[in-house]
């Protein structure tokens, strides 16, 4: 990866930026349980673990909506970027009524491709991986174990704080 940028901001490591103690979900949970979990913890995505605790994928609110047979949710997510804030609790309370939720588990709707970075990766490397893969969160690993997560909001917050400090 390119490290041509000499800004010290880009040299901060994933370990310094990440949120530790990542909340995860089970591949065997039902979709209704997943929606309730997201609503309760105000999450939009989480890593998915097998029964053995192995990282097997990632799942998000978008995955729930992608499999929804309710056209209202599909049109809302396209029309409004604030959908998750306004409709997240509604989705959790109504998801049990959606026919597809009775039949599916997290493993049916998750993305099995896992994109992660090592804990010593720099912000420069993190942003390159996130941008090239069009993702909003990336798992931080140490010896193949998830030790944290860096989200696009963590990057935004870092840039904001750096700008505020230099003003």
Coordinates of C-alpha atoms in Angstrom, one line a residue:
X1 CA 0.0 0.0 0.0
X2 CA 1.1 3.5 -0.7
X3 CA 2.5 5.6 2.2
X4 CA 3.3 8.7 0.2
X5 CA 1.3 10.9 2.5
X6 CA 3.6 12.4 5.2
X7 CA 0.7 13.7 7.3
X8 CA 1.1 12.2 10.8
X9 CA -2.7 11.7 10.9
X10 CA -2.3 8.9 8.4
X11 CA 0.3 7.1 10.5
X12 CA -2.1 6.5 13.4
X13 CA -2.6 2.7 13.8
X14 CA -5.8 0.7 13.8
X15 CA -5.0 -0.3 17.4
X16 CA -5.1 3.4 18.4
X17 CA -8.3 4.2 16.4
X18 CA -10.4 1.0 16.8
X19 CA -13.3 0.4 19.1
X20 CA -12.4 -2.7 21.1
X21 CA -14.9 -5.2 22.6
X22 CA -16.8 -5.7 19.3
X23 CA -20.3 -6.9 19.7
X24 CA -20.9 -9.9 17.5
X25 CA -23.9 -12.0 16.4
X26 CA -24.4 -15.7 15.9
X27 CA -24.7 -17.2 12.4
X28 CA -27.6 -19.3 13.8
X29 CA -29.7 -16.4 15.1
X30 CA -33.0 -15.7 13.4
X31 CA -33.4 -12.4 11.5
X32 CA -35.9 -11.1 14.0
X33 CA -33.4 -11.6 16.9
X34 CA -30.7 -9.9 14.8
X35 CA -33.0 -6.9 14.2
X36 CA -33.8 -6.6 17.9
X37 CA -30.1 -6.8 18.7
X38 CA -29.3 -4.0 16.2
X39 CA -32.1 -1.9 17.7
X40 CA -31.1 -2.5 21.3
X41 CA -27.4 -1.6 20.8
X42 CA -28.0 1.0 18.1
X43 CA -25.9 -0.8 15.6
X44 CA -26.0 -1.0 11.9
X45 CA -23.7 -4.0 11.4
X46 CA -21.8 -6.6 13.3
X47 CA -19.3 -9.5 12.7
X48 CA -20.9 -13.0 12.5
X49 CA -19.4 -15.9 14.5
X50 CA -20.0 -19.6 14.0
X51 CA -20.9 -21.8 17.0
X52 CA -17.1 -22.4 17.4
X53 CA -16.5 -18.6 17.7
X54 CA -14.9 -18.4 14.2
X55 CA -15.4 -15.2 12.2
X56 CA -17.5 -16.3 9.2
X57 CA -19.0 -13.1 7.9
X58 CA -20.5 -9.7 8.4
X59 CA -24.2 -8.6 8.6
X60 CA -25.8 -5.2 8.5
X61 CA -29.2 -3.6 8.5
X62 CA -28.9 -3.4 4.7
X63 CA -28.7 -7.2 4.6
X64 CA -32.0 -7.4 6.4
X65 CA -33.6 -5.0 4.0
X66 CA -32.2 -6.7 1.0
X67 CA -34.1 -9.8 1.8
X68 CA -37.2 -8.0 2.9
X69 CA -40.4 -8.7 0.9
X70 CA -41.8 -5.3 2.1
X71 CA -41.5 -2.8 -0.7
X72 CA -41.9 0.1 1.8
X73 CA -38.5 -0.7 3.4
X74 CA -36.8 -1.0 0.0
X75 CA -38.2 2.4 -1.3
X76 CA -37.5 4.1 2.0
X77 CA -33.8 3.0 2.1
X78 CA -33.4 4.4 -1.5
X79 CA -35.2 7.7 -0.8
X80 CA -33.9 8.6 2.6
X81 CA -30.3 8.4 3.9
X82 CA -31.6 8.9 7.4
X83 CA -33.6 5.6 7.2
X84 CA -31.7 3.8 9.8
X85 CA -32.0 6.5 12.5
X86 CA -35.7 6.9 11.9
X87 CA -36.8 3.4 11.0
X88 CA -34.4 1.2 12.9
X89 CA -36.6 0.7 15.9
X90 CA -39.7 0.3 13.6
X91 CA -37.8 -2.4 11.6
X92 CA -37.0 -4.3 14.8
X93 CA -40.6 -4.2 16.0
X94 CA -42.1 -5.2 12.6
X95 CA -39.4 -7.6 11.4
X96 CA -41.2 -10.6 13.0
X97 CA -44.2 -9.9 10.9
X98 CA -42.2 -10.1 7.7
X99 CA -42.6 -13.5 6.2
X100 CA -38.9 -13.9 5.2
X101 CA -37.8 -13.4 8.8
X102 CA -39.5 -16.6 10.0
X103 CA -37.5 -18.7 7.6
X104 CA -34.1 -17.2 7.6
X105 CA -31.1 -17.1 9.9
X106 CA -28.2 -14.6 10.0
X107 CA -26.1 -17.1 8.0
X108 CA -28.7 -16.8 5.1
X109 CA -28.4 -13.0 4.8
X110 CA -24.8 -12.2 5.9
X111 CA -21.9 -11.4 3.6
X112 CA -19.5 -14.3 3.9
X113 CA -16.5 -12.2 2.7
X114 CA -14.5 -10.8 5.6
X115 CA -12.3 -7.8 5.0
X116 CA -10.0 -7.1 7.9
X117 CA -6.7 -5.4 8.7
X118 CA -4.0 -6.0 11.1
X119 CA -3.9 -4.0 14.3
X120 CA -0.7 -2.2 13.2
X121 CA -2.2 -1.0 9.9
X122 CA -2.1 2.8 9.5
X123 CA -5.0 5.1 8.8
X124 CA -3.6 5.4 5.3
X125 CA -3.9 1.7 4.8
X126 CA -7.4 1.5 6.5
X127 CA -8.8 4.2 4.3
X128 CA -7.4 2.6 1.2
X129 CA -9.0 -0.8 2.0
X130 CA -12.3 0.8 3.0
X131 CA -12.5 3.0 -0.1
X132 CA -11.4 0.3 -2.6
X133 CA -13.9 -2.2 -1.1
X134 CA -16.7 0.3 -0.6
X135 CA -17.2 -0.6 3.0
X136 CA -18.1 1.4 6.1
X137 CA -16.5 -0.8 8.8
X138 CA -13.4 -3.0 8.9
X139 CA -12.4 -5.6 11.5
X140 CA -9.1 -5.3 13.2
X141 CA -7.4 -8.6 13.8
X142 CA -4.4 -9.8 15.8
X143 CA -3.4 -13.4 15.0
X144 CA -6.7 -14.0 13.2
X145 CA -8.8 -12.9 16.2
X146 CA -11.1 -9.9 16.0
X147 CA -9.7 -7.4 18.5
X148 CA -11.6 -4.3 17.3
X149 CA -13.5 -2.5 14.6
X150 CA -12.8 0.8 12.7
X151 CA -15.8 2.4 11.2
X152 CA -16.1 5.2 8.7
X153 CA -17.4 7.4 11.5
X154 CA -14.1 6.7 13.4
X155 CA -12.2 8.1 10.5
X156 CA -14.5 11.2 10.2
X157 CA -14.2 11.8 13.9
X158 CA -10.4 11.6 13.6
X159 CA -10.3 14.1 10.8
X160 CA -12.7 16.4 12.6
X161 CA -10.6 16.4 15.8
X162 CA -7.4 16.9 13.9
X163 CA -8.9 19.9 12.1
X164 CA -10.3 21.3 15.3
X165 CA -6.9 20.9 17.0
X166 CA -5.0 22.8 14.2
X167 CA -7.5 25.6 14.1

